Amino acid sequence: MIERKIEEFIISYLKKNKIQNTDWNISQNNKKGFGDYSSNIALVLAKILKKAPIDLANDILEFHKEDNLFSIFVTKPGFVNFTVDNSYYSDVVNQILSDKDSFAKPKAKKQTANVEFVSCNPTGPLTIGHGRQAVLGDIISNILSWHNYDVTREYYYNDAGKQMRVLAQSCYAKYANKIGRKFESPENGYVGEYLDDIVEKIIEKYGNDLDENDEKFRTFTEKEIFQNIQETLNSLNIVFDVFSKEKSFYDNGSINEVLKALEKLSLSYKKDGATWFKTTALGKEEDKVLVKSTGEPTYRLPDIAYHIDKVKRDFNLIVDIFGADHIDTYPDVLLALESLGHRVDHIKVVIHQFVTLKEDGKVVKMSTRKANFVTLDELIEKLSADIIRYFFIMRGANSHLDFDLDLAMDESEKNPVYYLQYAHARISNLGKRFKKEVGETNKINLQLLDKEDEMSLMKKLSQFPKKMEQLHESLEPRQLATYLEELAAQYHKFYGNHKVIDLDNAELSHARMALCDATQIIFKIGLSILGITAPERM
RNA sequence: GCCCCGGUAGCUCAGCUGGAUAGAGCAACGGAUUUCUAAUCCGUAGGUCAUAGGUUCAAAUCCUAUCCGGGGUACCA
């Protein structure tokens, strides 16, 4: 990467002048007039050395020996600007063409990662909010896979708690109602239509004389709903490797172990019949309940046991993806792990904000319990997986996402997804024609590419490795989407202004086609990480 | 009350580990089509980067306060 070379150059200057590290940087310029890269090194040094920044910048300029990598010029108030030689960019194109799908892919040894996402209890169909998390988690997993991680996609859910009991009661209420018994739906019960369908199936399968406390109202319902959840995820091409059930941590005794261990450390105590986690001893403002006075643990306790289990499975990286409603709970879990002597420095938590759905220009409020939500299934009926996936990550995870249903459907032609896919398809089509009309060659002279649009496109391609590095750090899929949109814009512009197939100039034609091929390779890599198809034609 | 996000063009949002002239898409307006598939391109217009202070050679970006929107603050998950 050229940034490295520039960095090395500046460091060599600092070494020669015996200047200790300072807080300087190299930034890339998208504007004209300042070269490809600039450094603030002289501005930063000015203060320490008590010299004019412009003089320092000129000193750096003089220090630089002629080479064929980059040239330097200085602008006020003291920026050192680097203009990278064109040959660097054509080298990148060559590199892409020879490495193909593995271009820029790190060669580091395999590591393991666990990504936990969705983790929604089987009490109802997935909503649009879950959809965001599902897609986010899947793409983050793809990013890690690309960076040579062996990724385990994991779904954790509560198959034993209070919510499941309420679900069973709600189901029975519908059942009773159907067969003419009297039974009040529980307070805060589930009333969604999906339960009616399940009740129909129960009657069909088990008849209409089941007892109120029959196990089937829980087990059958859970199975049905969970199957539906998996089907929904599958239709977005999301497949999990591991399902962890909360109940297993009761059964194997690890929840009790956590309680004992915390007690031993005097980090828990009893009050009002409940067991409390003494987080105030660890710098928090309030203590939190671990076991309710009813004897039932809160979600926090099994969560701790579950995370200990994940840590013990020895992954190099653990990623938890939560909705904004969990923002206050995960620090407690991490605190517990730390105080019990477990590693937490390899746990990354990704928090995403909520989705608001807009229909007919109005915001639709959603709640699973009240059943006035729009399900992910309904969305999938209307839109393709490609579009849904893209829409969910086209905003930063930390921003609220306005999902405008009307826009996603009615204006699908103006959808950014098509813009990307079209760039890819255009190149495919062009390639076919090119083969027929121009033929092949083994001598490609990329030095012929020096037009502004060609250079801009090559520069955009050269940014890919750096982008992927940033992506690894941020785990923010939107950054890749933004990059691909920029690349597509650059490509369409190039395509519009220059003929690739020019029968009077075969040499130039080949050079341009090579540039197109390289661009297509980057699209392929990018789109596959986003889990979006790269069509040959549209 | 306290904590966490966010407030950038008419709308939806990038940019935020400080850098030079704040960007896209949509919407509006004006052009390009006997095409290498126009699902595209070119151009015009659109901004007190919520507000007020502060730090800095340099602030949309960092700090403080205020205002507005969302979420949390449960012996719900």
XYZ file of C-alpha atoms (C1' of nucleotides) in Angstrom:
615
model
C 0.000 0.000 0.000
C 1.305 3.392 -0.962
C 0.359 4.870 2.425
C 2.967 2.603 3.970
C 5.661 3.886 1.628
C 4.812 7.485 2.402
C 4.782 6.709 6.081
C 8.182 5.050 5.845
C 9.543 8.084 4.075
C 8.364 10.448 6.805
C 9.663 8.166 9.520
C 13.059 8.085 7.853
C 13.051 11.867 7.881
C 12.187 11.922 11.569
C 14.898 9.389 12.345
C 17.537 11.305 10.504
C 16.682 14.416 12.480
C 16.334 12.467 15.715
C 12.799 13.582 16.290
C 10.751 11.392 18.563
C 7.325 10.240 17.501
C 4.649 12.852 17.221
C 0.997 12.775 16.450
C 0.927 13.252 12.702
C -1.045 11.687 9.926
C -1.378 11.036 6.242
C -4.693 11.774 4.637
C -6.018 11.011 1.232
C -7.265 13.861 -0.909
C -10.308 13.651 -3.064
C -10.010 17.266 -4.085
C -7.786 18.575 -6.784
C -4.746 20.708 -6.197
C -3.200 18.956 -3.236
C -1.901 15.762 -4.762
C -3.081 12.278 -3.877
C -2.026 12.281 -0.242
C -1.067 14.944 2.247
C 0.631 14.945 5.594
C 0.361 17.443 8.410
C 3.811 16.473 9.665
C 5.322 19.951 9.237
C 2.405 21.639 10.983
C 2.779 19.333 13.926
C 6.545 19.647 14.119
C 6.404 23.414 13.916
C 5.205 23.679 17.457
C 7.788 21.326 18.939
C 10.746 22.665 16.980
C 9.550 26.255 17.117
C 10.094 26.747 13.409
C 7.803 27.964 10.658
C 5.798 25.029 9.266
C 6.407 26.057 5.678
C 10.177 25.925 6.226
C 9.943 22.483 7.749
C 7.807 21.305 4.871
C 10.410 22.531 2.423
C 13.102 20.775 4.411
C 11.161 17.528 4.015
C 10.787 18.246 0.326
C 14.573 18.572 0.009
C 15.132 15.415 2.006
C 13.184 13.432 -0.555
C 15.297 11.802 -3.239
C 13.948 11.338 -6.721
C 12.217 8.028 -7.132
C 9.478 6.577 -9.283
C 6.960 6.168 -6.506
C 5.826 9.658 -5.705
C 6.787 13.307 -5.928
C 6.330 15.970 -3.307
C 5.198 19.567 -3.242
C 4.432 21.958 -0.456
C 1.405 24.186 0.046
C 0.719 26.760 2.712
C 0.371 26.783 5.623
C 2.746 23.828 5.537
C 1.169 20.720 4.114
C 3.455 18.183 2.480
C 1.631 16.817 -0.530
C 2.388 13.604 -2.335
C 1.607 12.926 -5.953
C 1.796 9.237 -6.624
C 3.261 8.085 -9.902
C 0.796 6.620 -12.397
C 2.793 3.430 -12.573
C 1.793 2.650 -9.009
C -1.861 2.642 -10.001
C -1.373 0.459 -13.034
C 0.574 -1.947 -10.827
C -2.495 -2.180 -8.619
C -4.652 -3.052 -11.616
C -2.188 -5.759 -12.590
C -2.186 -7.077 -9.058
C -5.979 -7.316 -9.034
C -5.981 -9.136 -12.356
C -3.468 -11.697 -11.176
C -4.823 -12.186 -7.639
C -8.475 -12.118 -8.678
C -10.846 -12.958 -5.806
C -8.035 -13.110 -3.285
C -6.817 -9.582 -4.023
C -5.857 -7.768 -0.809
C -6.982 -10.723 1.256
C -4.683 -11.076 4.241
C -2.525 -14.159 4.327
C -2.385 -14.338 8.087
C -3.006 -17.683 9.696
C -6.524 -18.789 10.465
C -8.215 -17.429 13.531
C -11.572 -18.278 15.013
C -14.484 -15.980 15.698
C -17.919 -16.350 17.187
C -20.626 -13.954 16.100
C -23.813 -13.972 18.115
C -26.825 -12.280 16.583
C -30.612 -12.290 16.282
C -30.902 -14.336 19.517
C -34.562 -13.600 19.656
C -36.874 -15.729 21.745
C -39.316 -17.859 19.766
C -42.418 -15.990 20.876
C -43.435 -14.703 17.471
C -42.323 -14.079 13.901
C -39.242 -11.962 13.290
C -39.933 -8.294 12.840
C -38.234 -5.749 10.665
C -36.104 -4.742 13.635
C -34.736 -8.271 13.912
C -34.085 -8.143 10.206
C -31.607 -5.373 10.619
C -29.687 -7.327 13.189
C -29.811 -10.524 11.153
C -28.351 -8.887 8.073
C -25.826 -6.904 10.080
C -24.604 -10.027 11.834
C -24.389 -12.035 8.672
C -22.359 -9.419 6.854
C -20.065 -8.873 9.832
C -19.483 -12.626 9.761
C -18.641 -12.376 6.069
C -16.184 -9.579 6.766
C -14.447 -11.708 9.352
C -14.397 -14.741 7.054
C -12.729 -12.644 4.410
C -10.113 -11.674 6.979
C -9.328 -15.342 7.459
C -11.452 -16.053 10.480
C -13.205 -19.328 10.831
C -16.581 -17.915 11.858
C -19.265 -19.554 13.979
C -22.624 -17.884 13.538
C -24.506 -18.402 16.747
C -28.096 -17.900 17.838
C -28.848 -17.920 21.550
C -32.349 -18.059 22.901
C -34.389 -18.485 25.989
C -36.439 -21.649 25.852
C -37.395 -21.718 29.509
C -38.224 -18.336 30.970
C -41.263 -16.354 31.804
C -41.894 -15.163 28.273
C -42.214 -18.743 27.065
C -44.686 -19.434 29.843
C -46.752 -16.425 28.878
C -46.616 -17.639 25.304
C -47.971 -21.048 26.316
C -50.785 -19.414 28.277
C -51.628 -17.100 25.411
C -51.748 -20.086 23.142
C -54.021 -21.960 25.501
C -56.286 -18.928 25.754
C -56.777 -18.996 21.993
C -57.291 -22.749 22.098
C -59.887 -22.516 24.856
C -61.639 -19.778 23.000
C -61.774 -21.884 19.890
C -63.193 -24.979 21.535
C -65.673 -23.036 23.624
C -63.988 -23.067 27.032
C -63.698 -19.940 29.035
C -60.181 -18.668 29.652
C -58.847 -15.142 29.914
C -55.753 -14.313 27.914
C -52.959 -13.476 30.348
C -52.043 -9.899 31.007
C -49.378 -8.764 28.545
C -50.047 -11.931 26.616
C -49.398 -12.505 22.956
C -52.364 -11.948 20.686
C -50.894 -12.141 17.195
C -52.640 -13.958 14.370
C -49.744 -16.357 14.001
C -50.992 -17.995 17.205
C -54.356 -18.736 15.631
C -52.648 -20.748 12.922
C -50.708 -22.676 15.504
C -53.850 -23.381 17.504
C -55.500 -24.749 14.370
C -52.585 -27.130 13.967
C -52.768 -28.205 17.592
C -56.449 -29.012 17.287
C -55.864 -30.882 14.083
C -53.039 -32.900 15.542
C -54.004 -33.388 19.171
C -57.755 -32.842 19.254
C -59.766 -30.468 21.366
C -59.621 -31.944 24.832
C -56.157 -30.887 25.898
C -55.720 -29.792 29.481
C -54.840 -26.217 30.357
C -51.424 -27.287 31.595
C -50.609 -29.526 28.701
C -46.923 -29.258 27.729
C -47.794 -29.035 24.051
C -48.926 -25.438 24.369
C -45.313 -24.585 25.029
C -43.290 -27.173 23.147
C -45.367 -27.339 19.996
C -45.739 -23.592 19.799
C -42.047 -23.032 20.332
C -41.156 -25.544 17.660
C -43.535 -24.025 15.149
C -42.412 -20.490 15.736
C -38.768 -21.375 15.737
C -39.106 -23.187 12.480
C -40.747 -20.149 10.998
C -37.901 -17.959 12.234
C -35.334 -20.181 10.584
C -37.227 -20.206 7.311
C -37.408 -16.448 7.373
C -33.671 -16.188 7.932
C -32.969 -18.741 5.235
C -34.839 -16.707 2.681
C -32.384 -13.897 3.383
C -29.583 -16.428 2.912
C -28.711 -16.407 6.581
C -27.778 -19.728 8.101
C -26.612 -20.338 11.646
C -24.014 -22.865 12.737
C -24.914 -23.161 16.398
C -28.069 -22.673 18.435
C -27.489 -22.252 22.156
C -30.394 -22.728 24.492
C -30.615 -20.973 27.783
C -32.067 -24.072 29.423
C -28.844 -25.988 28.885
C -27.073 -23.689 31.316
C -29.558 -24.605 34.022
C -29.252 -28.278 33.192
C -25.470 -28.441 33.263
C -25.267 -26.516 36.501
C -23.209 -23.609 35.190
C -25.759 -21.087 36.427
C -25.349 -22.347 39.948
C -21.604 -22.220 39.571
C -21.784 -18.564 38.615
C -23.905 -17.829 41.664
C -21.522 -19.659 43.979
C -18.463 -18.023 42.477
C -19.936 -14.551 42.839
C -20.946 -15.317 46.407
C -17.432 -16.467 47.193
C -16.111 -13.144 45.971
C -18.726 -11.332 48.076
C -20.145 -9.904 44.887
C -23.648 -11.074 45.595
C -26.049 -10.821 48.519
C -29.651 -11.509 49.449
C -32.180 -8.786 49.972
C -35.991 -8.813 49.925
C -35.892 -12.481 48.984
C -33.882 -11.792 45.828
C -30.219 -12.352 45.029
C -28.388 -9.218 43.958
C -25.232 -8.659 41.938
C -23.138 -6.130 43.833
C -22.111 -4.027 40.863
C -21.699 -1.011 43.137
C -18.541 -2.705 44.426
C -17.300 -2.641 40.846
C -17.950 1.025 40.261
C -21.576 0.976 39.101
C -24.340 3.129 40.482
C -26.887 0.469 41.272
C -26.874 -3.204 42.139
C -28.727 -5.537 39.827
C -30.954 -8.499 40.540
C -29.679 -11.928 39.526
C -32.417 -14.096 41.032
C -35.909 -12.758 41.591
C -37.788 -13.335 44.818
C -39.841 -15.871 42.885
C -36.693 -17.959 42.590
C -36.475 -17.351 38.877
C -33.225 -15.873 37.537
C -33.321 -12.667 35.507
C -31.925 -12.771 31.973
C -28.633 -11.440 33.343
C -27.607 -14.599 35.129
C -27.910 -17.098 32.293
C -26.329 -14.491 30.035
C -23.268 -14.543 32.244
C -23.133 -18.331 32.195
C -23.559 -18.290 28.439
C -20.748 -15.818 27.923
C -18.433 -17.794 30.155
C -19.227 -20.768 27.982
C -18.339 -18.813 24.865
C -15.066 -17.610 26.361
C -14.175 -21.166 27.360
C -14.693 -22.302 23.799
C -11.516 -20.365 23.114
C -12.361 -18.155 20.159
C -9.836 -15.520 19.115
C -12.671 -13.056 18.750
C -16.185 -12.887 20.119
C -18.697 -10.470 18.617
C -22.045 -9.735 20.247
C -24.620 -7.890 18.230
C -27.383 -6.235 20.218
C -30.186 -3.796 19.679
C -30.096 -0.460 21.455
C -32.362 -1.850 24.145
C -29.461 -3.948 25.440
C -27.138 -1.035 25.820
C -27.382 -1.053 29.601
C -27.182 -4.793 30.130
C -24.002 -6.026 28.480
C -21.630 -4.054 30.733
C -22.970 -6.057 33.704
C -22.270 -9.301 31.910
C -18.742 -8.217 31.064
C -18.199 -7.058 34.639
C -19.220 -10.438 35.950
C -16.896 -12.214 33.556
C -13.983 -10.012 34.489
C -14.457 -10.396 38.195
C -14.670 -14.161 37.777
C -11.291 -14.060 36.102
C -12.294 -14.501 32.472
C -10.871 -12.707 29.459
C -13.048 -9.999 27.991
C -10.576 -8.040 25.868
C -11.447 -10.128 22.807
C -15.183 -9.461 23.084
C -16.519 -6.809 20.734
C -20.028 -5.485 21.184
C -21.848 -4.000 18.224
C -24.913 -1.982 19.134
C -27.391 -0.982 16.497
C -30.198 1.535 16.746
C -33.793 0.771 15.949
C -35.659 0.615 12.709
C -38.692 2.714 12.115
C -40.906 1.618 9.324
C -42.537 4.206 7.171
C -45.601 3.411 5.178
C -47.688 5.981 3.334
C -45.406 8.568 4.840
C -46.391 7.570 8.361
C -44.303 5.898 11.034
C -45.578 2.474 12.046
C -44.933 1.597 15.698
C -44.017 -1.981 16.330
C -44.365 -4.377 19.216
C -44.368 -8.174 19.070
C -46.735 -8.493 21.967
C -49.358 -6.158 20.595
C -49.031 -7.765 17.191
C -49.183 -4.515 15.278
C -45.803 -5.120 13.719
C -44.837 -5.725 10.144
C -43.048 -9.016 9.941
C -39.867 -9.710 8.086
C -41.800 -12.307 6.100
C -44.147 -9.636 4.822
C -41.159 -7.617 3.726
C -39.621 -10.622 1.998
C -42.841 -11.142 0.061
C -42.543 -7.657 -1.328
C -38.814 -7.238 -1.854
C -35.890 -9.370 -2.957
C -33.247 -10.559 -0.521
C -30.701 -8.369 -2.326
C -32.688 -5.221 -1.688
C -33.585 -6.067 1.882
C -29.983 -6.860 2.752
C -28.727 -3.662 1.235
C -31.364 -1.437 2.803
C -30.575 -2.762 6.255
C -26.887 -1.898 6.060
C -26.962 1.245 3.963
C -27.120 3.273 7.178
C -24.600 3.174 9.968
C -25.496 0.749 12.756
C -25.444 3.647 15.172
C -28.003 5.641 13.247
C -31.704 5.127 13.353
C -32.882 3.463 10.216
C -35.905 4.769 8.407
C -37.186 1.949 6.280
C -39.449 3.588 3.773
C -41.513 0.769 2.386
C -43.041 2.792 -0.396
C -39.676 4.006 -1.535
C -38.128 0.554 -1.427
C -40.890 -0.818 -3.611
C -42.176 1.944 -5.853
C -38.838 3.414 -6.722
C -36.980 0.199 -6.973
C -35.507 1.295 -10.280
C -33.643 4.044 -8.521
C -32.412 1.701 -5.887
C -28.702 1.942 -5.129
C -28.492 -1.852 -5.253
C -29.274 -1.793 -8.950
C -26.714 0.908 -9.454
C -24.016 -1.425 -8.124
C -25.311 -4.513 -9.834
C -25.666 -2.682 -13.107
C -22.018 -1.676 -13.071
C -21.120 -5.333 -12.661
C -23.530 -6.502 -15.352
C -22.315 -3.827 -17.745
C -18.773 -5.131 -17.500
C -19.923 -8.707 -18.058
C -21.744 -7.734 -21.197
C -18.900 -5.582 -22.384
C -16.484 -8.465 -21.856
C -18.521 -10.772 -24.042
C -18.675 -8.255 -26.845
C -15.039 -7.428 -26.471
C -14.005 -11.038 -26.912
C -16.000 -11.266 -30.111
C -15.004 -7.957 -31.635
C -11.475 -7.339 -30.449
C -10.198 -10.714 -29.357
C -7.474 -11.497 -26.877
C -3.891 -10.509 -26.365
C -1.134 -11.252 -23.910
C 0.388 -7.804 -24.155
C -1.478 -5.232 -22.143
C -0.006 -1.793 -21.758
C -1.718 -0.096 -18.839
C 0.522 2.945 -19.196
C -1.860 4.034 -21.947
C -4.428 4.819 -19.315
C -3.854 8.388 -18.300
C -7.159 10.161 -18.848
C -8.744 11.758 -15.827
C -11.618 9.258 -15.622
C -9.229 6.353 -15.998
C -6.953 7.639 -13.283
C -9.866 8.299 -10.916
C -11.133 4.784 -11.405
C -7.707 3.273 -10.807
C -7.262 5.375 -7.687
C -10.599 4.199 -6.387
C -9.550 0.595 -6.962
C -6.292 1.198 -5.143
C -8.224 2.236 -2.033
C -9.812 -1.171 -1.653
C -7.163 -2.808 0.572
C -7.223 0.106 2.983
C -11.030 0.035 3.053
C -11.001 -3.627 3.971
C -8.548 -2.959 6.751
C -10.839 -0.276 8.156
C -13.783 -2.606 7.819
C -12.029 -5.207 9.915
C -11.534 -2.620 12.607
C -14.980 -1.006 12.539
C -17.159 -4.007 11.630
C -19.401 -1.464 9.948
C -20.774 -2.897 6.679
C -22.058 0.483 5.567
C -18.494 1.550 4.848
C -18.208 -1.155 2.210
C -21.548 -0.172 0.693
C -20.444 3.447 0.478
C -17.179 2.435 -1.148
C -18.940 0.291 -3.740
C -21.323 3.112 -4.558
C -18.368 5.412 -5.133
C -16.671 2.799 -7.272
C -19.834 2.308 -9.323
C -20.193 6.051 -9.844
C -16.585 6.267 -10.976
C -17.068 3.338 -13.316
C -20.274 4.596 -14.903
C -18.607 7.928 -15.452
C -15.606 6.330 -17.139
C -17.900 4.170 -19.238
C -19.960 7.123 -20.338
C -16.982 9.176 -21.419
C -14.775 6.571 -23.081
C -15.315 3.819 -25.590
C -13.686 0.633 -24.440
C -14.012 -1.106 -27.759
C -12.151 0.929 -30.350
C -11.355 -1.115 -33.416
C -8.896 1.507 -34.624
C -6.851 1.262 -31.462
C -6.661 -2.292 -30.231
C -3.865 -1.576 -27.778
C -5.850 1.054 -25.944
C -8.950 -1.150 -26.086
C -7.112 -3.928 -24.316
C -5.806 -1.593 -21.649
C -9.296 -0.273 -20.973
C -10.824 -3.716 -20.923
C -8.216 -4.752 -18.358
C -9.276 -1.829 -16.198
C -12.907 -2.931 -16.520
C -12.009 -6.508 -15.581
C -10.165 -5.330 -12.490
C -13.150 -3.207 -11.511
C -15.446 -6.166 -11.899
C -13.276 -8.286 -9.637
C -13.586 -5.698 -6.883
C -17.365 -5.610 -7.353
C -17.483 -9.373 -7.094
C -15.545 -9.388 -3.852
C -17.545 -6.530 -2.373
C -20.961 -7.797 -3.354
C -20.220 -11.283 -2.108
C -19.266 -9.904 1.301
C -22.555 -8.011 1.372
C -24.271 -11.230 0.333
C -25.784 -9.622 -2.724
C -25.830 -11.259 -6.132
C -23.584 -10.005 -8.912
C -25.680 -10.518 -12.053
C -24.136 -11.086 -15.491
C -26.941 -9.185 -17.152
C -29.915 -7.114 -16.129
C -33.462 13.050 37.268
C -29.370 9.887 35.386
C -27.031 6.988 31.137
C -26.440 5.774 25.686
C -27.307 7.147 20.355
C -28.536 10.905 16.904
C -29.399 16.374 14.998
C -25.194 18.083 8.201
C -29.099 20.522 1.311
C -36.579 20.222 0.697
C -36.234 14.419 2.104
C -32.942 10.044 3.445
C -28.024 10.028 4.851
C -22.150 9.925 4.100
C -18.030 12.559 6.095
C -16.572 12.491 12.737
C -9.010 8.661 15.613
C -9.060 17.461 14.057
C -6.664 19.519 8.310
C -7.184 23.043 3.049
C -13.104 24.760 -1.078
C -18.608 20.050 3.662
C -20.311 15.272 -0.239
C -23.890 11.458 -2.403
C -28.839 9.563 -3.598
C -33.915 11.070 -4.000
C -37.009 15.282 -5.138
C -36.695 20.158 -8.690
C -34.907 22.259 -13.269
C -32.008 21.899 -18.173
C -29.357 18.620 -21.573
C -27.269 13.636 -23.956
C -30.301 7.887 -26.824
C -29.513 5.312 -35.193
C -25.736 3.140 -27.415
C -20.155 -0.835 -25.819
C -27.656 -2.687 -22.334
C -29.785 5.090 -20.826
C -31.240 0.468 -14.452
C -26.432 5.326 -17.443
C -24.049 10.073 -18.143
C -23.434 15.714 -18.270
C -25.114 20.406 -16.273
C -28.087 24.011 -12.844
C -29.996 25.048 -8.168
C -29.970 23.938 -3.124
C -25.835 24.730 3.534
C -25.703 29.934 10.062
C -22.915 21.328 9.663
C -29.270 22.271 16.063
C -27.643 26.661 19.393
C -23.934 29.134 22.537
C -19.235 29.085 24.505
C -14.220 26.710 24.841
C -9.453 24.059 23.235
C -6.209 24.557 18.628
C -1.889 27.197 13.745
C -6.567 24.539 12.054
C -13.335 22.320 14.518
C -19.003 19.314 11.009
C -15.158 16.343 13.683
C -12.564 17.244 20.417
C -14.596 19.566 25.428
C -18.762 22.078 28.263
C -23.750 23.849 28.527
C -28.584 24.273 26.351
C -32.563 22.785 22.912
C -34.954 18.852 19.863
C -35.768 13.401 18.433
C -34.983 8.008 19.716
C -33.606 4.235 23.307
C -32.472 2.688 28.218
C -32.967 3.558 33.390
C -37.866 -3.050 35.985
C -37.472 -8.747 40.778
C -39.506 -7.865 31.378
C -35.931 -9.792 27.624
